[in-house]
């Protein structure tokens, strides 16, 4: 059973407009969420993260929103640029208070295509 | 280099063959992770090292998979008697501590024929 779900395999957005990528999770123990960007033949690159104590985190053109009650997060990219075309993975972890570093649980990814 | 280096980039193995995949993490990075990414899927956690100690191997799919990091730096993921379902990209990531600013390598694409 997938604990992190990205229900849109692909998304096409016009250059300059807003891209919104969505992610849902089922495990209520998750308390830290990340977005990774991946180009073909490269490893994922960290983009932005958010802790469960926040509902928004912004970094330049990228903003992540977290709705804990709905177990939903979204990544907003504005304005979208051609270089943003990539696969975006949502990931989550349950850092908890026990220390240690559990692995991340990833979604299947959304392929974002920015149209000129 | 400054990044996580993985070798080989591509590996084709005949079914039943043993393979060894290498990961050179960023110097000084304590934490090292291995992930498996099948086609069309997100990366799936395999195992985690803190220095030379393998603290979590719950994601290893079978006892044919074995990972080591004997000196707390370079790590090797070994797959014995490879099967077709082992075909995937194997990603290594390292981080300085228990934060989640992982740096991923470019991965090794394993194809079992």
mmCIF file of N, CA and C in Angstrom, chain B residues 17-106:
data_model
loop_
_atom_site.group_PDB
_atom_site.id
_atom_site.type_symbol
_atom_site.label_atom_id
_atom_site.label_comp_id
_atom_site.label_asym_id
_atom_site.label_seq_id
_atom_site.Cartn_x
_atom_site.Cartn_y
_atom_site.Cartn_z
ATOM 1 N N UNK B 17 24.037 -14.191 -12.111
ATOM 2 C CA UNK B 17 25.356 -13.595 -11.872
ATOM 3 C C UNK B 17 25.324 -12.727 -10.609
ATOM 4 N N UNK B 18 26.452 -12.615 -9.932
ATOM 5 C CA UNK B 18 26.584 -11.712 -8.790
ATOM 6 C C UNK B 18 27.074 -10.356 -9.287
ATOM 7 N N UNK B 19 26.576 -9.270 -8.661
ATOM 8 C CA UNK B 19 27.039 -7.931 -9.023
ATOM 9 C C UNK B 19 27.406 -7.143 -7.770
ATOM 10 N N UNK B 20 28.280 -6.177 -7.940
ATOM 11 C CA UNK B 20 28.681 -5.287 -6.840
ATOM 12 C C UNK B 20 28.609 -3.855 -7.335
ATOM 13 N N UNK B 21 27.876 -3.031 -6.614
ATOM 14 C CA UNK B 21 27.685 -1.630 -6.993
ATOM 15 C C UNK B 21 28.372 -0.768 -5.940
ATOM 16 N N UNK B 22 29.093 0.229 -6.412
ATOM 17 C CA UNK B 22 29.916 1.025 -5.509
ATOM 18 C C UNK B 22 29.365 2.427 -5.334
ATOM 19 N N UNK B 23 29.517 2.939 -4.107
ATOM 20 C CA UNK B 23 29.108 4.315 -3.824
ATOM 21 C C UNK B 23 30.223 5.013 -3.060
ATOM 22 N N UNK B 24 30.675 6.155 -3.601
ATOM 23 C CA UNK B 24 31.620 7.022 -2.901
ATOM 24 C C UNK B 24 30.849 8.238 -2.410
ATOM 25 N N UNK B 25 30.580 8.318 -1.110
ATOM 26 C CA UNK B 25 29.804 9.458 -0.626
ATOM 27 C C UNK B 25 30.654 10.717 -0.568
ATOM 28 N N UNK B 26 30.015 11.815 -0.250
ATOM 29 C CA UNK B 26 30.742 13.061 -0.050
ATOM 30 C C UNK B 26 31.617 12.896 1.198
ATOM 31 N N UNK B 27 32.849 13.351 1.096
ATOM 32 C CA UNK B 27 33.794 13.189 2.191
ATOM 33 C C UNK B 27 33.244 13.804 3.472
ATOM 34 N N UNK B 28 33.304 13.029 4.561
ATOM 35 C CA UNK B 28 32.825 13.537 5.840
ATOM 36 C C UNK B 28 31.360 13.271 6.121
ATOM 37 N N UNK B 29 30.630 12.787 5.118
ATOM 38 C CA UNK B 29 29.220 12.504 5.335
ATOM 39 C C UNK B 29 29.071 11.220 6.152
ATOM 40 N N UNK B 30 28.353 11.344 7.246
ATOM 41 C CA UNK B 30 28.189 10.245 8.189
ATOM 42 C C UNK B 30 27.137 9.256 7.710
ATOM 43 N N UNK B 31 26.047 9.798 7.192
ATOM 44 C CA UNK B 31 24.903 8.949 6.821
ATOM 45 C C UNK B 31 24.987 8.559 5.358
ATOM 46 N N UNK B 32 24.658 7.303 5.088
ATOM 47 C CA UNK B 32 24.659 6.811 3.717
ATOM 48 C C UNK B 32 23.449 5.903 3.531
ATOM 49 N N UNK B 33 22.745 6.136 2.442
ATOM 50 C CA UNK B 33 21.519 5.383 2.152
ATOM 51 C C UNK B 33 21.625 4.739 0.772
ATOM 52 N N UNK B 34 20.995 3.594 0.625
ATOM 53 C CA UNK B 34 20.795 2.974 -0.682
ATOM 54 C C UNK B 34 19.295 2.915 -0.965
ATOM 55 N N UNK B 35 18.942 3.264 -2.199
ATOM 56 C CA UNK B 35 17.562 3.194 -2.670
ATOM 57 C C UNK B 35 17.525 2.415 -3.979
ATOM 58 N N UNK B 36 16.376 1.795 -4.228
ATOM 59 C CA UNK B 36 16.139 1.091 -5.493
ATOM 60 C C UNK B 36 14.989 1.794 -6.205
ATOM 61 N N UNK B 37 15.192 2.154 -7.469
ATOM 62 C CA UNK B 37 14.135 2.801 -8.236
ATOM 63 C C UNK B 37 13.814 1.981 -9.466
ATOM 64 N N UNK B 38 12.661 1.329 -9.433
ATOM 65 C CA UNK B 38 12.196 0.577 -10.592
ATOM 66 C C UNK B 38 11.588 1.546 -11.599
ATOM 67 N N UNK B 39 11.460 1.107 -12.828
ATOM 68 C CA UNK B 39 10.946 1.957 -13.900
ATOM 69 C C UNK B 39 9.549 2.470 -13.555
ATOM 70 N N UNK B 40 9.372 3.786 -13.639
ATOM 71 C CA UNK B 40 8.059 4.376 -13.395
ATOM 72 C C UNK B 40 7.673 4.485 -11.931
ATOM 73 N N UNK B 41 8.612 4.188 -11.055
ATOM 74 C CA UNK B 41 8.332 4.245 -9.617
ATOM 75 C C UNK B 41 9.232 5.277 -8.949
ATOM 76 N N UNK B 42 8.898 5.621 -7.717
ATOM 77 C CA UNK B 42 9.784 6.453 -6.931
ATOM 78 C C UNK B 42 10.858 5.593 -6.288
ATOM 79 N N UNK B 43 11.922 6.217 -5.811
ATOM 80 C CA UNK B 43 12.957 5.454 -5.109
ATOM 81 C C UNK B 43 12.389 4.768 -3.876
ATOM 82 N N UNK B 44 12.843 3.545 -3.627
ATOM 83 C CA UNK B 44 12.416 2.812 -2.430
ATOM 84 C C UNK B 44 13.626 2.515 -1.555
ATOM 85 N N UNK B 45 13.468 2.796 -0.274
ATOM 86 C CA UNK B 45 14.547 2.635 0.690
ATOM 87 C C UNK B 45 15.005 1.183 0.778
ATOM 88 N N UNK B 46 16.314 0.993 0.765
ATOM 89 C CA UNK B 46 16.891 -0.335 0.951
ATOM 90 C C UNK B 46 17.569 -0.463 2.310
ATOM 91 N N UNK B 47 18.553 0.427 2.567
ATOM 92 C CA UNK B 47 19.339 0.281 3.775
ATOM 93 C C UNK B 47 20.026 1.593 4.131
ATOM 94 N N UNK B 48 20.444 1.708 5.395
ATOM 95 C CA UNK B 48 21.041 2.928 5.918
ATOM 96 C C UNK B 48 22.249 2.609 6.790
ATOM 97 N N UNK B 49 23.304 3.398 6.600
ATOM 98 C CA UNK B 49 24.510 3.308 7.415
ATOM 99 C C UNK B 49 24.746 4.620 8.150
ATOM 100 N N UNK B 50 25.179 4.487 9.370
ATOM 101 C CA UNK B 50 25.740 5.636 10.075
ATOM 102 C C UNK B 50 27.212 5.275 10.317
ATOM 103 N N UNK B 51 28.088 5.970 9.658
ATOM 104 C CA UNK B 51 29.501 5.564 9.605
ATOM 105 C C UNK B 51 29.558 4.111 9.105
ATOM 106 N N UNK B 52 30.208 3.220 9.826
ATOM 107 C CA UNK B 52 30.327 1.840 9.340
ATOM 108 C C UNK B 52 29.180 0.949 9.810
ATOM 109 N N UNK B 53 28.345 1.473 10.670
ATOM 110 C CA UNK B 53 27.267 0.652 11.242
ATOM 111 C C UNK B 53 26.028 0.669 10.354
ATOM 112 N N UNK B 54 25.562 -0.507 10.027
ATOM 113 C CA UNK B 54 24.338 -0.623 9.238
ATOM 114 C C UNK B 54 23.162 -0.627 10.219
ATOM 115 N N UNK B 55 22.502 0.516 10.341
ATOM 116 C CA UNK B 55 21.482 0.672 11.364
ATOM 117 C C UNK B 55 20.096 0.210 10.922
ATOM 118 N N UNK B 56 19.888 0.119 9.642
ATOM 119 C CA UNK B 56 18.574 -0.280 9.158
ATOM 120 C C UNK B 56 18.752 -0.981 7.820
ATOM 121 N N UNK B 57 18.323 -2.214 7.758
ATOM 122 C CA UNK B 57 18.355 -2.934 6.479
ATOM 123 C C UNK B 57 16.991 -3.502 6.154
ATOM 124 N N UNK B 58 15.976 -2.863 6.693
ATOM 125 C CA UNK B 58 14.618 -3.379 6.562
ATOM 126 C C UNK B 58 14.105 -3.350 5.125
ATOM 127 N N UNK B 59 14.705 -2.528 4.265
ATOM 128 C CA UNK B 59 14.220 -2.427 2.897
ATOM 129 C C UNK B 59 14.843 -3.401 1.925
ATOM 130 N N UNK B 60 15.848 -4.125 2.349
ATOM 131 C CA UNK B 60 16.487 -5.089 1.448
ATOM 132 C C UNK B 60 15.473 -6.166 1.087
ATOM 133 N N UNK B 61 15.231 -6.386 -0.225
ATOM 134 C CA UNK B 61 14.126 -7.257 -0.633
ATOM 135 C C UNK B 61 14.325 -8.738 -0.346
ATOM 136 N N UNK B 62 15.562 -9.177 -0.240
ATOM 137 C CA UNK B 62 15.794 -10.596 0.046
ATOM 138 C C UNK B 62 17.195 -10.770 0.586
ATOM 139 N N UNK B 63 17.498 -11.982 1.023
ATOM 140 C CA UNK B 63 18.848 -12.222 1.551
ATOM 141 C C UNK B 63 19.879 -12.310 0.429
ATOM 142 N N UNK B 64 19.469 -12.113 -0.811
ATOM 143 C CA UNK B 64 20.460 -12.028 -1.897
ATOM 144 C C UNK B 64 21.123 -10.644 -1.933
ATOM 145 N N UNK B 65 20.516 -9.698 -1.224
ATOM 146 C CA UNK B 65 21.029 -8.333 -1.192
ATOM 147 C C UNK B 65 21.854 -8.136 0.080
ATOM 148 N N UNK B 66 23.016 -7.543 -0.104
ATOM 149 C CA UNK B 66 23.930 -7.348 1.022
ATOM 150 C C UNK B 66 24.654 -6.025 0.813
ATOM 151 N N UNK B 67 24.764 -5.219 1.863
ATOM 152 C CA UNK B 67 25.474 -3.949 1.753
ATOM 153 C C UNK B 67 26.493 -3.837 2.859
ATOM 154 N N UNK B 68 27.580 -3.167 2.559
ATOM 155 C CA UNK B 68 28.610 -2.968 3.569
ATOM 156 C C UNK B 68 29.249 -1.601 3.407
ATOM 157 N N UNK B 69 29.838 -1.143 4.496
ATOM 158 C CA UNK B 69 30.556 0.146 4.502
ATOM 159 C C UNK B 69 31.650 0.013 5.565
ATOM 160 N N UNK B 70 32.636 -0.820 5.299
ATOM 161 C CA UNK B 70 33.560 -1.278 6.345
ATOM 162 C C UNK B 70 34.370 -0.176 7.033
ATOM 163 N N UNK B 71 34.687 0.898 6.323
ATOM 164 C CA UNK B 71 35.506 1.943 6.935
ATOM 165 C C UNK B 71 34.732 3.241 7.098
ATOM 166 N N UNK B 72 33.420 3.138 6.951
ATOM 167 C CA UNK B 72 32.591 4.317 7.166
ATOM 168 C C UNK B 72 32.652 5.331 6.053
ATOM 169 N N UNK B 73 33.170 4.905 4.897
ATOM 170 C CA UNK B 73 33.220 5.832 3.763
ATOM 171 C C UNK B 73 32.557 5.175 2.552
ATOM 172 N N UNK B 74 33.347 4.532 1.710
ATOM 173 C CA UNK B 74 32.809 3.876 0.525
ATOM 174 C C UNK B 74 31.866 2.745 0.934
ATOM 175 N N UNK B 75 30.794 2.589 0.175
ATOM 176 C CA UNK B 75 29.851 1.505 0.434
ATOM 177 C C UNK B 75 29.683 0.668 -0.822
ATOM 178 N N UNK B 76 29.423 -0.611 -0.617
ATOM 179 C CA UNK B 76 29.160 -1.526 -1.724
ATOM 180 C C UNK B 76 27.845 -2.231 -1.492
ATOM 181 N N UNK B 77 27.015 -2.234 -2.509
ATOM 182 C CA UNK B 77 25.778 -3.006 -2.497
ATOM 183 C C UNK B 77 26.006 -4.224 -3.381
ATOM 184 N N UNK B 78 25.861 -5.387 -2.804
ATOM 185 C CA UNK B 78 26.086 -6.628 -3.549
ATOM 186 C C UNK B 78 24.762 -7.361 -3.727
ATOM 187 N N UNK B 79 24.550 -7.837 -4.925
ATOM 188 C CA UNK B 79 23.365 -8.635 -5.214
ATOM 189 C C UNK B 79 23.845 -9.979 -5.735
ATOM 190 N N UNK B 80 23.449 -11.027 -5.048
ATOM 191 C CA UNK B 80 23.863 -12.364 -5.459
ATOM 192 C C UNK B 80 22.770 -13.006 -6.313
ATOM 193 N N UNK B 81 23.204 -13.822 -7.243
ATOM 194 C CA UNK B 81 22.276 -14.619 -8.077
ATOM 195 C C UNK B 81 21.159 -13.725 -8.616
ATOM 196 N N UNK B 82 21.567 -12.706 -9.362
ATOM 197 C CA UNK B 82 20.611 -11.696 -9.831
ATOM 198 C C UNK B 82 19.447 -12.325 -10.591
ATOM 199 N N UNK B 83 18.286 -11.696 -10.431
ATOM 200 C CA UNK B 83 17.072 -12.105 -11.121
ATOM 201 C C UNK B 83 16.535 -10.913 -11.897
ATOM 202 N N UNK B 84 15.649 -11.184 -12.837
ATOM 203 C CA UNK B 84 15.150 -10.106 -13.703
ATOM 204 C C UNK B 84 14.469 -9.002 -12.901
ATOM 205 N N UNK B 85 13.800 -9.350 -11.824
ATOM 206 C CA UNK B 85 13.117 -8.317 -11.043
ATOM 207 C C UNK B 85 14.078 -7.397 -10.298
ATOM 208 N N UNK B 86 15.371 -7.733 -10.311
ATOM 209 C CA UNK B 86 16.366 -6.849 -9.701
ATOM 210 C C UNK B 86 16.718 -5.683 -10.630
ATOM 211 N N UNK B 87 16.267 -5.735 -11.864
ATOM 212 C CA UNK B 87 16.560 -4.657 -12.816
ATOM 213 C C UNK B 87 15.947 -3.350 -12.315
ATOM 214 N N UNK B 88 16.775 -2.350 -12.141
ATOM 215 C CA UNK B 88 16.343 -1.069 -11.570
ATOM 216 C C UNK B 88 17.536 -0.131 -11.568
ATOM 217 N N UNK B 89 17.276 1.109 -11.185
ATOM 218 C CA UNK B 89 18.361 2.039 -10.901
ATOM 219 C C UNK B 89 18.607 2.007 -9.398
ATOM 220 N N UNK B 90 19.854 1.832 -9.017
ATOM 221 C CA UNK B 90 20.218 1.800 -7.600
ATOM 222 C C UNK B 90 20.882 3.127 -7.265
ATOM 223 N N UNK B 91 20.246 3.846 -6.352
ATOM 224 C CA UNK B 91 20.689 5.181 -5.971
ATOM 225 C C UNK B 91 21.339 5.156 -4.598
ATOM 226 N N UNK B 92 22.416 5.877 -4.481
ATOM 227 C CA UNK B 92 23.091 6.053 -3.197
ATOM 228 C C UNK B 92 22.945 7.521 -2.810
ATOM 229 N N UNK B 93 22.773 7.791 -1.543
ATOM 230 C CA UNK B 93 22.683 9.162 -1.061
ATOM 231 C C UNK B 93 23.473 9.282 0.229
ATOM 232 N N UNK B 94 24.046 10.456 0.455
ATOM 233 C CA UNK B 94 24.747 10.666 1.715
ATOM 234 C C UNK B 94 24.331 12.008 2.311
ATOM 235 N N UNK B 95 24.485 12.114 3.620
ATOM 236 C CA UNK B 95 24.230 13.388 4.285
ATOM 237 C C UNK B 95 25.151 13.538 5.474
ATOM 238 N N UNK B 96 25.312 14.783 5.884
ATOM 239 C CA UNK B 96 26.296 15.103 6.914
ATOM 240 C C UNK B 96 25.891 14.524 8.263
ATOM 241 N N UNK B 97 24.596 14.531 8.519
ATOM 242 C CA UNK B 97 24.115 14.061 9.828
ATOM 243 C C UNK B 97 22.687 13.597 9.644
ATOM 244 N N UNK B 98 21.906 13.715 10.697
ATOM 245 C CA UNK B 98 20.535 13.233 10.622
ATOM 246 C C UNK B 98 19.584 14.254 10.026
ATOM 247 N N UNK B 99 20.123 15.228 9.350
ATOM 248 C CA UNK B 99 19.220 16.119 8.621
ATOM 249 C C UNK B 99 18.892 15.445 7.306
ATOM 250 N N UNK B 100 17.960 16.014 6.584
ATOM 251 C CA UNK B 100 17.546 15.336 5.370
ATOM 252 C C UNK B 100 17.972 16.064 4.114
ATOM 253 N N UNK B 101 19.091 16.769 4.223
ATOM 254 C CA UNK B 101 19.661 17.345 3.018
ATOM 255 C C UNK B 101 20.497 16.322 2.293
ATOM 256 N N UNK B 102 19.863 15.207 1.894
ATOM 257 C CA UNK B 102 20.595 14.173 1.183
ATOM 258 C C UNK B 102 21.153 14.719 -0.111
ATOM 259 N N UNK B 103 22.304 14.196 -0.482
ATOM 260 C CA UNK B 103 22.794 14.384 -1.846
ATOM 261 C C UNK B 103 22.795 13.015 -2.495
ATOM 262 N N UNK B 104 22.091 12.897 -3.587
ATOM 263 C CA UNK B 104 22.025 11.628 -4.306
ATOM 264 C C UNK B 104 23.119 11.554 -5.368
ATOM 265 N N UNK B 105 23.580 10.346 -5.610
ATOM 266 C CA UNK B 105 24.410 10.098 -6.774
ATOM 267 C C UNK B 105 23.541 9.927 -8.008
ATOM 268 N N UNK B 106 24.185 9.743 -9.152
ATOM 269 C CA UNK B 106 23.427 9.596 -10.406
ATOM 270 C C UNK B 106 22.861 8.196 -10.583
#
